[in-house]
Short mmCIF file of C-alpha atoms and ligand atoms in Angstrom, two decimals:
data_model
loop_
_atom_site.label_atom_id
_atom_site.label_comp_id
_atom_site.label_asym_id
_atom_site.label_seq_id
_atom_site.Cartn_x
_atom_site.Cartn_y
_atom_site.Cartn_z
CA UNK A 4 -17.87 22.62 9.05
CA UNK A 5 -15.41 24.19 11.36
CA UNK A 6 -14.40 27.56 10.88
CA UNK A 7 -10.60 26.74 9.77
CA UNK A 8 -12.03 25.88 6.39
CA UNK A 9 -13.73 29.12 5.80
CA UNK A 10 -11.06 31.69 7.80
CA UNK A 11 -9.44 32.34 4.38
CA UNK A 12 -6.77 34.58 5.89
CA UNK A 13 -5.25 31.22 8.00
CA UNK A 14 -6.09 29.07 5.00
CA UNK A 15 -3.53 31.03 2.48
CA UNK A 16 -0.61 31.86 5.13
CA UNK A 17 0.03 29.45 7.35
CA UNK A 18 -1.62 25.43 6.18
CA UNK A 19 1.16 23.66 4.96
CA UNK A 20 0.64 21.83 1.63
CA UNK A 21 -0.40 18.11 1.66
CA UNK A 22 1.10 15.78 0.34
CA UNK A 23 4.76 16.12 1.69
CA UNK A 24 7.98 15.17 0.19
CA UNK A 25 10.07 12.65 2.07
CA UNK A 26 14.38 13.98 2.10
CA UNK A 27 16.45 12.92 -0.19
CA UNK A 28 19.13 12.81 2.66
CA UNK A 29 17.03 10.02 4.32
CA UNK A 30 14.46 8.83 2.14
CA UNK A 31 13.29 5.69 4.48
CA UNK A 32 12.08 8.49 6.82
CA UNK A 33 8.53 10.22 6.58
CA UNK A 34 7.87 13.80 5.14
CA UNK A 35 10.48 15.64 7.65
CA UNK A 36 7.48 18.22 7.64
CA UNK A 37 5.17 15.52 8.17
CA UNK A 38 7.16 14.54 11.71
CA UNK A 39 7.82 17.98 12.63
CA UNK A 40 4.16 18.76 12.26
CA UNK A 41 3.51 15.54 14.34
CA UNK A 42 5.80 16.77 17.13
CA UNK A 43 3.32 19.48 18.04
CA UNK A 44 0.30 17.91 17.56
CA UNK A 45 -0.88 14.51 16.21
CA UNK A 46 -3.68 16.82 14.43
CA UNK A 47 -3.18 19.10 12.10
CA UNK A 48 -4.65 21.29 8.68
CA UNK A 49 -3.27 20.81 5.31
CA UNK A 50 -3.65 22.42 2.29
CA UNK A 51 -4.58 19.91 -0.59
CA UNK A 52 -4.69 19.87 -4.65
CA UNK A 53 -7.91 21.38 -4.43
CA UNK A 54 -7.05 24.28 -1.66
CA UNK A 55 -9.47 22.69 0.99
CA UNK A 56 -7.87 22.27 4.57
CA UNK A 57 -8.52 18.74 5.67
CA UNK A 58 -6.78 17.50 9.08
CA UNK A 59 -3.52 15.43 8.47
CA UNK A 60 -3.41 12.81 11.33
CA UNK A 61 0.29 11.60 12.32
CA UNK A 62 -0.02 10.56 15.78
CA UNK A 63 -0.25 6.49 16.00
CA UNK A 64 -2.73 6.19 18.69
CA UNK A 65 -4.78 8.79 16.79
CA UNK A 66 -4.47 6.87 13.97
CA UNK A 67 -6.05 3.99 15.13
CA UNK A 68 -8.62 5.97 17.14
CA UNK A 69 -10.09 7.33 13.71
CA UNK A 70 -9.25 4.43 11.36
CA UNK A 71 -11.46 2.43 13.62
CA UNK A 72 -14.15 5.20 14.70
CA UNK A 73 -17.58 4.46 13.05
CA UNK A 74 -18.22 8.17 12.81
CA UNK A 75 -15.37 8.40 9.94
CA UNK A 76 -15.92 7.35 6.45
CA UNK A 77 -14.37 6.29 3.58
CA UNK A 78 -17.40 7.19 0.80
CA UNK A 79 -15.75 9.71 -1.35
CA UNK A 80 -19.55 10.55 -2.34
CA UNK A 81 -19.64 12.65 1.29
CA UNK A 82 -18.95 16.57 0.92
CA UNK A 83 -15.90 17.56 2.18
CA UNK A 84 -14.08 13.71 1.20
CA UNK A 85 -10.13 15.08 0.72
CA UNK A 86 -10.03 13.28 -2.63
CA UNK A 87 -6.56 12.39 -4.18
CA UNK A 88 -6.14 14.05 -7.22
CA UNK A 89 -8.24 15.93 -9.88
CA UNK A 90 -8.78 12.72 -12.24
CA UNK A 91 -10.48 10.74 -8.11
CA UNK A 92 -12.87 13.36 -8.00
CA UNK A 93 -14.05 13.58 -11.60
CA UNK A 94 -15.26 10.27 -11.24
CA UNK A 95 -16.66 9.86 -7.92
CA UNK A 96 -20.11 9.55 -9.62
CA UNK A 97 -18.95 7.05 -12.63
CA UNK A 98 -16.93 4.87 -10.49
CA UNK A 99 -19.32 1.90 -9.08
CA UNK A 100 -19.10 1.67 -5.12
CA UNK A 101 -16.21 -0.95 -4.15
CA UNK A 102 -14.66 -2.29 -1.44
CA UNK A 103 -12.85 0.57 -1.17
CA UNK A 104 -15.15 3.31 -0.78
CA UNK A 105 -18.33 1.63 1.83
CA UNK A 106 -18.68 2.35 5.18
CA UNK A 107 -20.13 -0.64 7.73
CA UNK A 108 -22.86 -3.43 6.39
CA UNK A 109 -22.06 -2.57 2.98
CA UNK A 110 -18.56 -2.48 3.23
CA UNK A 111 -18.76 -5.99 4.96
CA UNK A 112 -20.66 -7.86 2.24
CA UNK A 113 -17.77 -6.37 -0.34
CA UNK A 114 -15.59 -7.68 1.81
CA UNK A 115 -16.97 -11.38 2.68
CA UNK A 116 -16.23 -12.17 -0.81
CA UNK A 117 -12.63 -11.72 -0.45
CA UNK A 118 -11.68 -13.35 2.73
CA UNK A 119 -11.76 -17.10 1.92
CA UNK A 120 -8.94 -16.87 -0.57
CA UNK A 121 -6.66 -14.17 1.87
CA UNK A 122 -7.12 -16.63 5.35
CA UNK A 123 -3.77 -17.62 6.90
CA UNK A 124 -4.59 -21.42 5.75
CA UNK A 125 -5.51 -20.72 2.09
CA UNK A 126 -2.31 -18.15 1.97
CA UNK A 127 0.26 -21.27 3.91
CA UNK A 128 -0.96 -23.11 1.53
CA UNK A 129 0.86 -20.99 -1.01
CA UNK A 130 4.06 -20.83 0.87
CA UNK A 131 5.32 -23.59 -1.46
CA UNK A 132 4.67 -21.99 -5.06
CA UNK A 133 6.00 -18.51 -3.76
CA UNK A 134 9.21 -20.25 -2.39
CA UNK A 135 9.90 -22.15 -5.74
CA UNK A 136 9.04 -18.70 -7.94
CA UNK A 137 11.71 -16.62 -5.53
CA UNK A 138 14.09 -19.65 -5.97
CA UNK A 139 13.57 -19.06 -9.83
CA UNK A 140 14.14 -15.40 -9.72
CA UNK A 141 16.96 -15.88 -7.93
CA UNK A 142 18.80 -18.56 -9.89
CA UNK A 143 18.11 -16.55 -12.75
CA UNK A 144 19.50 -13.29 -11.35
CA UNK A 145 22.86 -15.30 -10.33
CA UNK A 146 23.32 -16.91 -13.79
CA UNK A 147 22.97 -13.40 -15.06
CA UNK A 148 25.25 -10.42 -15.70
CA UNK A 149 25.94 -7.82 -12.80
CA UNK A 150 25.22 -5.68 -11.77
CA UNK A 151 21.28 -6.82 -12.02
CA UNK A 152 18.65 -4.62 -11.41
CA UNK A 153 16.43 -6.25 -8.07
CA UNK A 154 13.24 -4.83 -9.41
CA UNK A 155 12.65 -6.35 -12.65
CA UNK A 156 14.88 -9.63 -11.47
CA UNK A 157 12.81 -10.20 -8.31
CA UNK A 158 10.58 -7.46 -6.53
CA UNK A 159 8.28 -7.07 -9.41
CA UNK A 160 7.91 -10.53 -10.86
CA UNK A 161 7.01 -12.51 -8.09
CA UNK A 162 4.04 -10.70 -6.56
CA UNK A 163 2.93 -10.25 -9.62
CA UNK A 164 3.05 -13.50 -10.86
CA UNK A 165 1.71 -14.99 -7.30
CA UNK A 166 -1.26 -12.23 -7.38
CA UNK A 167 -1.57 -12.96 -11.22
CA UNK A 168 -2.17 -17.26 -10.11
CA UNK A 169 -4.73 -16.58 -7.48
CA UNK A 170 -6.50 -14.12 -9.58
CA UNK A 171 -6.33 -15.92 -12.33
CA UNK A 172 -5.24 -13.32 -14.32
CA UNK A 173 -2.96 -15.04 -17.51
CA UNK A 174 0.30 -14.06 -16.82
CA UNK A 175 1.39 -13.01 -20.25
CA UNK A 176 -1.05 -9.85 -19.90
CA UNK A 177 1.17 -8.62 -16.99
CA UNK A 178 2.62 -5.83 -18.55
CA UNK A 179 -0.83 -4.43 -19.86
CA UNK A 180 -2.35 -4.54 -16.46
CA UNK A 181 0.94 -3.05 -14.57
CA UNK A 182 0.87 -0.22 -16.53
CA UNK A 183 -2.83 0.73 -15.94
CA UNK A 184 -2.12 0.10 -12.72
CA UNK A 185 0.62 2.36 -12.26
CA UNK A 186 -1.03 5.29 -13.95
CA UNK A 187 -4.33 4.38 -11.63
CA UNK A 188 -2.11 5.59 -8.39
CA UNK A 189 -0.57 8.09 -10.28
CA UNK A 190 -0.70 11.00 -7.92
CA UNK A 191 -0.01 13.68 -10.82
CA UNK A 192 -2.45 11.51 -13.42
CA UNK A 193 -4.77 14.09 -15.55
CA UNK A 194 -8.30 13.20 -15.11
CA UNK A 195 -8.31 11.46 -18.92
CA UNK A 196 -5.31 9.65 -17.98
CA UNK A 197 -7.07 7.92 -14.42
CA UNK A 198 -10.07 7.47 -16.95
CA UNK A 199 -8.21 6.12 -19.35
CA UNK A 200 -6.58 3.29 -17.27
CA UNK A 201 -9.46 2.70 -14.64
CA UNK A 202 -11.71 2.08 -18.06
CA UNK A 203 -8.92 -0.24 -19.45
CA UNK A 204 -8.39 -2.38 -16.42
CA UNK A 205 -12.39 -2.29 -16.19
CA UNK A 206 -12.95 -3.87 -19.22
CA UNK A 207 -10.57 -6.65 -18.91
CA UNK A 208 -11.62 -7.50 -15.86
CA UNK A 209 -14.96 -7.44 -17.30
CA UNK A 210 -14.10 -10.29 -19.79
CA UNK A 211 -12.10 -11.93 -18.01
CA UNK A 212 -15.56 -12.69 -15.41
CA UNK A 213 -17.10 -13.87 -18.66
CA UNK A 214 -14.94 -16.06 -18.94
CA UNK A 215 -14.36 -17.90 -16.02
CA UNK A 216 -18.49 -18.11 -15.71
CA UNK A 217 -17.63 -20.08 -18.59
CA UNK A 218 -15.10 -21.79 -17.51
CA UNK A 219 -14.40 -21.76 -13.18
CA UNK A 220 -11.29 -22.38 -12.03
CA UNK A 221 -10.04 -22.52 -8.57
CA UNK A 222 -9.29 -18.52 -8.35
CA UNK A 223 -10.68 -15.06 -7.30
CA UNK A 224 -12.02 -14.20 -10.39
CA UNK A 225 -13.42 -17.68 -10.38
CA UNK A 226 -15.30 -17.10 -6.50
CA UNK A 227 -16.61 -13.39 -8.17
CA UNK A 228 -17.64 -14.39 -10.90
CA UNK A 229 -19.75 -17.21 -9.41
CA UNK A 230 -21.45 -13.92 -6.97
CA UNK A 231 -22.13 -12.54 -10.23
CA UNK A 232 -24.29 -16.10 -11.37
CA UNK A 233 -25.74 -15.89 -7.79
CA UNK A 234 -27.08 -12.28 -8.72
CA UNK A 235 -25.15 -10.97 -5.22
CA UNK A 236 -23.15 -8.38 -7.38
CA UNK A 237 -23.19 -7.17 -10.87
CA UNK A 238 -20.86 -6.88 -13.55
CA UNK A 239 -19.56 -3.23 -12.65
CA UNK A 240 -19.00 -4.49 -9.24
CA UNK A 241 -17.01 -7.45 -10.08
CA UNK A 242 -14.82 -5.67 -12.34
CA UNK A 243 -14.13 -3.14 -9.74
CA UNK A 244 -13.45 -5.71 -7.20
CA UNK A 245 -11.25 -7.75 -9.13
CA UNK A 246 -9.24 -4.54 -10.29
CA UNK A 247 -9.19 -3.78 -6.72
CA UNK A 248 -6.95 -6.47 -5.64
CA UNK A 249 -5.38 -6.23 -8.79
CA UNK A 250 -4.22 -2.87 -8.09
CA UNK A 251 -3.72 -3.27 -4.42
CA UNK A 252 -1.52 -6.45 -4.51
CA UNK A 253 1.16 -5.54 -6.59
CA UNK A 254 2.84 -2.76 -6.47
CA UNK A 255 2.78 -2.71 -2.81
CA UNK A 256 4.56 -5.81 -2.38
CA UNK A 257 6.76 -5.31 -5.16
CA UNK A 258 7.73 -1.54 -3.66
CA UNK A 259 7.99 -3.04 -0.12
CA UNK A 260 10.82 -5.70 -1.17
CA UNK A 261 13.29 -3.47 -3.65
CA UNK A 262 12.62 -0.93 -0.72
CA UNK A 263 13.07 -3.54 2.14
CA UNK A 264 16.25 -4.90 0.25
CA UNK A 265 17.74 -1.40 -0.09
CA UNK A 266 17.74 -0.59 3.98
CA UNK A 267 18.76 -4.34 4.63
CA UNK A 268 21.64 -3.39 2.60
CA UNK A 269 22.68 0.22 4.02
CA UNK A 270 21.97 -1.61 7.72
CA UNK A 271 24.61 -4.54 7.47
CA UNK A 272 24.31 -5.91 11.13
CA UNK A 273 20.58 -6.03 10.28
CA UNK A 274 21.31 -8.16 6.89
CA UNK A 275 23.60 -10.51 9.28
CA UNK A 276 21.08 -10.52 11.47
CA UNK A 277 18.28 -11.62 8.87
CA UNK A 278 21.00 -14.04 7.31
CA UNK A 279 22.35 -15.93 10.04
CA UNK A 280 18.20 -16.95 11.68
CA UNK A 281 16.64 -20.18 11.40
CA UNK A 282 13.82 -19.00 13.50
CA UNK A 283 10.57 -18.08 12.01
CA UNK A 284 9.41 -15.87 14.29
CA UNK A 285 12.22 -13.72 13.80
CA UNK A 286 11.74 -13.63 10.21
CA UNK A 287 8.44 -13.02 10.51
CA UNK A 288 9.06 -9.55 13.57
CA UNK A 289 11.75 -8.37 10.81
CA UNK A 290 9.39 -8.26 8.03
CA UNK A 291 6.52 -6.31 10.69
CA UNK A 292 9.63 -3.78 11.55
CA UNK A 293 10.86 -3.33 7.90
CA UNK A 294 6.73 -2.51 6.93
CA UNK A 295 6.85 0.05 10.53
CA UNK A 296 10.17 1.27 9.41
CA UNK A 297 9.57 1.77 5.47
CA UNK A 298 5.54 2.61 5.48
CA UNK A 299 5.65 2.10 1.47
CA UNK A 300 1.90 3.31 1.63
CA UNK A 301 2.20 7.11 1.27
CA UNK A 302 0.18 10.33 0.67
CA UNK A 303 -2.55 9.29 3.75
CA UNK A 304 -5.54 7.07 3.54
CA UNK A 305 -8.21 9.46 2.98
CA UNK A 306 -11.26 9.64 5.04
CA UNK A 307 -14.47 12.47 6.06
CA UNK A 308 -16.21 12.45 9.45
CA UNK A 309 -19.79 12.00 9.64
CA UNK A 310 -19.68 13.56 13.28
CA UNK A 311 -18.01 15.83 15.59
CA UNK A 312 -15.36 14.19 16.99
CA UNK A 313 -13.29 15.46 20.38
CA UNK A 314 -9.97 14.04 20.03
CA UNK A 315 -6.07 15.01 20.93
CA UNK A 316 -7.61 18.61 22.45
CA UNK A 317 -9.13 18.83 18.68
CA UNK A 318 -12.64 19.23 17.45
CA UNK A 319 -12.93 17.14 14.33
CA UNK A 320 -16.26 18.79 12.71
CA UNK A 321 -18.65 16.85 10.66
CA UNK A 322 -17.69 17.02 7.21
CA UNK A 323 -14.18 17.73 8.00
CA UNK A 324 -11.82 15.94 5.79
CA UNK A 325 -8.94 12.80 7.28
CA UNK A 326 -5.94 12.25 5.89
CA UNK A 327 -4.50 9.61 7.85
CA UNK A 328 -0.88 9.09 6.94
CA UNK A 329 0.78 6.04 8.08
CA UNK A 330 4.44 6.98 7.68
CA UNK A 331 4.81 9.26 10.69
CA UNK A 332 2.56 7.27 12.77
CA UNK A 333 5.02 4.50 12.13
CA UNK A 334 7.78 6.55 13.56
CA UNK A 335 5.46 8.39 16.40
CA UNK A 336 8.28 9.17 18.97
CA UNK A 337 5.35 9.06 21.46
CA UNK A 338 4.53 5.02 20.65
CA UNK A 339 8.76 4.37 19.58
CA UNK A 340 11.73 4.05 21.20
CA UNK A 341 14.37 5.31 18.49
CA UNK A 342 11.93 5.33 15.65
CA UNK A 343 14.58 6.32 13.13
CA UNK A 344 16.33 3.10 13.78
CA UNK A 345 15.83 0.05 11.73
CA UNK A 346 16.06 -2.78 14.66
CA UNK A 347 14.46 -6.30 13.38
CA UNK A 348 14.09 -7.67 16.86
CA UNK A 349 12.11 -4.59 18.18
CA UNK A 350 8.39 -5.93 19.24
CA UNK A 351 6.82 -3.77 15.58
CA UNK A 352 3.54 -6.05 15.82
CA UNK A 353 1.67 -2.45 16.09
CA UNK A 354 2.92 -1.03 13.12
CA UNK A 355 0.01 0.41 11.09
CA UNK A 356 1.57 -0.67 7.70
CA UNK A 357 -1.17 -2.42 6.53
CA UNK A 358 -3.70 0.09 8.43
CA UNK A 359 -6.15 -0.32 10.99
CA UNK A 360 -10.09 -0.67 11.51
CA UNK A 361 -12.35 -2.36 9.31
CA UNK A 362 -10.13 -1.13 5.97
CA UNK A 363 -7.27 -2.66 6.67
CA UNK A 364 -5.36 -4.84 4.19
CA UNK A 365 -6.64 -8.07 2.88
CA UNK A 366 -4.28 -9.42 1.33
CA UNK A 367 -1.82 -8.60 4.57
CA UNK A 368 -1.08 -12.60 4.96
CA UNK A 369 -0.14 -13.14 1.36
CA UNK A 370 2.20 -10.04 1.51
CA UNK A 371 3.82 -11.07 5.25
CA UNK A 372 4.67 -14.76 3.44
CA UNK A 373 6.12 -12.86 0.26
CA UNK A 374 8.30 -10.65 2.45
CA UNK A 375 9.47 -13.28 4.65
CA UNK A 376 10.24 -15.67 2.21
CA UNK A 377 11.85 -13.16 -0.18
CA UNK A 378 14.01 -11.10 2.44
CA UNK A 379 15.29 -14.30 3.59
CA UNK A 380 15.99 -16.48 0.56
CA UNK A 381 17.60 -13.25 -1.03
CA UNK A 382 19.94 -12.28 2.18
CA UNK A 383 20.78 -16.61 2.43
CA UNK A 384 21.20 -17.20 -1.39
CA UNK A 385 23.28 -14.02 -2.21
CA UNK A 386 25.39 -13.07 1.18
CA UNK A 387 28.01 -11.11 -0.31
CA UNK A 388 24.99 -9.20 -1.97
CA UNK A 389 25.56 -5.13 -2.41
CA UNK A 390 25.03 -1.73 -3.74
CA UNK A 391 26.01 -1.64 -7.10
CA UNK A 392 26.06 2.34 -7.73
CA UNK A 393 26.29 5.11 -4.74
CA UNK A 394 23.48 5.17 -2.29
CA UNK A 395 22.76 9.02 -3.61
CA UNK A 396 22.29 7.76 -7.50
CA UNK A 397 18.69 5.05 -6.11
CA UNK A 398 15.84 7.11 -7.70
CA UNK A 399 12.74 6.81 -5.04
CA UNK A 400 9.17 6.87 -6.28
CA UNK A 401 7.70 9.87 -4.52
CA UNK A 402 4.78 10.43 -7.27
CA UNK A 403 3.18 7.39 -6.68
CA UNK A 404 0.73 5.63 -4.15
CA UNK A 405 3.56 3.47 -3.08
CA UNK A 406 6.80 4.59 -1.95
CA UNK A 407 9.50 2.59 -3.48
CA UNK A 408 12.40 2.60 -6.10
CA UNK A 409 12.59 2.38 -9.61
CA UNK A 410 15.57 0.55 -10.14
CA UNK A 411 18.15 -1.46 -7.62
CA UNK A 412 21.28 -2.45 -9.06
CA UNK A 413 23.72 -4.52 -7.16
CA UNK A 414 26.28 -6.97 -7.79
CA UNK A 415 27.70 -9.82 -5.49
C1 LIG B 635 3.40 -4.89 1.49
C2 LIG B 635 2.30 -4.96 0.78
C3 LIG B 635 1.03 -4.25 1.11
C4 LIG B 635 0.83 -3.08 1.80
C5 LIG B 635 1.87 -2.17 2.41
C6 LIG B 635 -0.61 -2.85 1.84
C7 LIG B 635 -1.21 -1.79 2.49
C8 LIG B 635 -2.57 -1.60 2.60
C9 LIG B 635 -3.20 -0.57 3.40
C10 LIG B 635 -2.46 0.49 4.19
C11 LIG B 635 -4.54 -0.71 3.28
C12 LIG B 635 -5.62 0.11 3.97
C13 LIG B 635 -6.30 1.10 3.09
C14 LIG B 635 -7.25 2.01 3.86
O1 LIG B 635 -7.59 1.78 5.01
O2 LIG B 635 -7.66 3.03 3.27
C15 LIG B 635 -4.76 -1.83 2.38
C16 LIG B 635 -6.00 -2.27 1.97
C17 LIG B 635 -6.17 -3.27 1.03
N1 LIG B 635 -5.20 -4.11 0.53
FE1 LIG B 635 -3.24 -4.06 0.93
N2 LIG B 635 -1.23 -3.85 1.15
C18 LIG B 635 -0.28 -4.73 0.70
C19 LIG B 635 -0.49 -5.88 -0.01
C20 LIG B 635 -1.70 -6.30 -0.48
C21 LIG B 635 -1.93 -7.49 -1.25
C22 LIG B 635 -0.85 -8.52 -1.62
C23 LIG B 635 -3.26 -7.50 -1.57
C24 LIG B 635 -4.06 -8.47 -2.37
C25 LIG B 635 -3.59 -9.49 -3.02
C26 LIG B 635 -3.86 -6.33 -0.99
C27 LIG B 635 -5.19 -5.98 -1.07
C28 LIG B 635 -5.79 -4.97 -0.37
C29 LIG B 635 -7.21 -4.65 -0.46
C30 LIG B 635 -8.22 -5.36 -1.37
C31 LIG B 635 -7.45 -3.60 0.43
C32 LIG B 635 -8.77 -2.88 0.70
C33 LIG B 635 -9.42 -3.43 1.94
C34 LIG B 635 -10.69 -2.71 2.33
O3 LIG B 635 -10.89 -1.56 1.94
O4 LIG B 635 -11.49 -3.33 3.07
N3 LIG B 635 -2.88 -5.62 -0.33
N4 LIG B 635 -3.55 -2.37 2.01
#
């Protein structure tokens, strides 16, 4: 372990604490402290929750460097893991290994069983129901009163009802599982409180599998439980898969839109532009800039070395902890021109939004289809829409996994 960790003196005065707040002046940007950290070096100590001084990585090419380096893991099991909260590391030892948490052969075979339904094909293929659901949402938020509230009349609803259908999750028990899901990436949730919900979601998941061994249908749930009759996984693992993608599919998406919708709105020429396209590929470059630009994925992905590592002038020591945050390497003055600058025809393909290596997002088609098709039925079917209260009055989500707002009222 290198000697930052134990030079106590260093470790009280001068490590900034981890995570970082973004500004409430401009709250699409990163942690201000996070960039001017970055602007030194694209390595640096933090101070976490638990006063241990892992490295906070802002740097894009570093990024990628480590997100892809076989040398760093992702098993929170390893000493010196930068877990992220009290109630994570309580129950390292309870919590079954996951997709989440395996490093190379094992991580693969977790995450064979996922790709079928996530390929481009199988996701185009529900271009059509997502369309008609956003069309719904939206005729229902124009026959309504205004000002309407974007997150409950569209940005929440629809990936969860399209991650509900290819679960094969009943959509009536929405509201049970988005609430253990919320308090799951709680960043302040008490370690009873993590238990609580991880245990909930756990056991519905749990019968859920029963069920559809009973009785298949052509979902997820469906495809693990089937591993489970082919004795590839067991029951703990299937539940912790399932509430996996659960977890990861919904309030990412949902954050990403009422947050995309919000800078489309205080960027006007950017709306136009968005508005007036029939071109796919530009639809689909302004959703990859609006993920570079926005980076709802906060607080770092969280990572340990398993080796020295020389990089950026920096000795990474084995058992040194990563926390790899994507927000500044999004805005990396070193990899953008103008990084502060939301420009939808800027080439953003190497965004790290849905991060990089062997980790990164599986469900990135499904969410590139929502966003497309949302942003631009929303900006085509409501042109005159706006703001309905003062810019300073949006409350922004900065205690949870995923940056985002709580509530977007507008009018038309
Ligand atoms: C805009 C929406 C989304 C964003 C910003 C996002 C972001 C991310 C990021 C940054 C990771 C990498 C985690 C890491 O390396 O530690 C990830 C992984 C993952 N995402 Fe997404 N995601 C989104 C939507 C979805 C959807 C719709 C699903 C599923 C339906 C999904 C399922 C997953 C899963 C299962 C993983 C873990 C992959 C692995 O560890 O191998 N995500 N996502």
């Amino acid at each position: 372990m290198s000697e930052a960790l134990t030079d106590e003196t260093t470790a009280t005065t001068e490590v900034p604490e981890y995570p970082m707040l973004r500004s409430s002046g401009c709250p699409f940007a990163p942690p201000p402290e996070a960039t001017r950290l970055g602007r030194d070096k694209p390595l640096n100590r933090v101070r976490i929750w638990d006063g241990s001084t892992p490295w906070l990585v802002t740097g894009l090419a570093e990024f990628k460097a480590l997100m892809s380096d076989p040398r760093v893991s992702v098993d929170d099991h390893v000493a010196g893991f930068p877990h992220w909260n009290e109630g994570m590391a309580a129950m390292v030892e309870t919590r079954p290994k996951s997709l989440f948490t395996t490093d190379g052969e094992e991580h693969s075979r977790y995450r064979r069983m996922l790709t079928k339904p996530f390929t481009f094909k199988r996701v185009a293929a529900l271009r059509p129901a997502i369309q008609q659901i956003t069309d719904d949402h939206i005729d229902k938020l124009l026959a309504g009163p205004q000002p309407a509230d974007l997150v409950a009349g569209l940005a929440l609803p629809v990936p969860t009802l399209m991650i509900s259908e290819m679960l094969g999750v009943p959509y009536e028990d929405h509201e049970f599982f988005q609430q253990q899901a919320v308090t799951s990436v709680d960043r302040f949730a008490t370690k009873e409180q993590a238990e609580k919900s991880r245990m909930g979601l756990a056991r519905y998941l749990i019968d859920l599998v029963k069920k559809k061994l009973d009785e298949p249908a052509e979902d997820l749930v469906s495809d693990i439980a089937e591993r489970v009759r082919a004795g590839e996984i067991d029951m703990k693992e299937a539940s912790q898969l399932g509430t996996g993608v659960l977890i990861a599919g919904h309030e990412t998406s949902s954050n990403m839109i009422s947050l995309g919708a919000l800078a489309l709105l205080q960027n006007p020429d950017q709306f136009a532009l968005l508005r007036d396209t029939d071109d796919p590929k530009v639809v689909a470059n302004a959703v990859e800039e609006l993920m570079r630009y926005l980076s709802v994925i906060q607080n770092g992905q969280r990572r340990v070395a398993l080796a020295d590592i020389e990089i950026a002038g920096e000795t990474v020591y084995a058992g040194d902890g990563l926390i790899l945050d994507l927000a500044p390497a999004n805005w990396d003055e070193k990899a953008w021109e103008q990084p502060d600058k939301l420009d939808l025809t800027r080439p953003a393909a190497q965004h790290v939004g849905f991060g990089f290596g062997p980790h990164q997002c599986v469900g990135q088609q499904l969410a590139r289809a929502e966003l497309q098709i949302v942003f631009q039925t929303l900006v085509r079917r409501i042109p005159t829409l706006r703001l309905a209260v003062p810019f300073d009055q949006v409350e922004f989500k900065h205690d949870r996994l995923a940056y985002g707002i709580y509530e977007l009222p507008v009018a038309w």
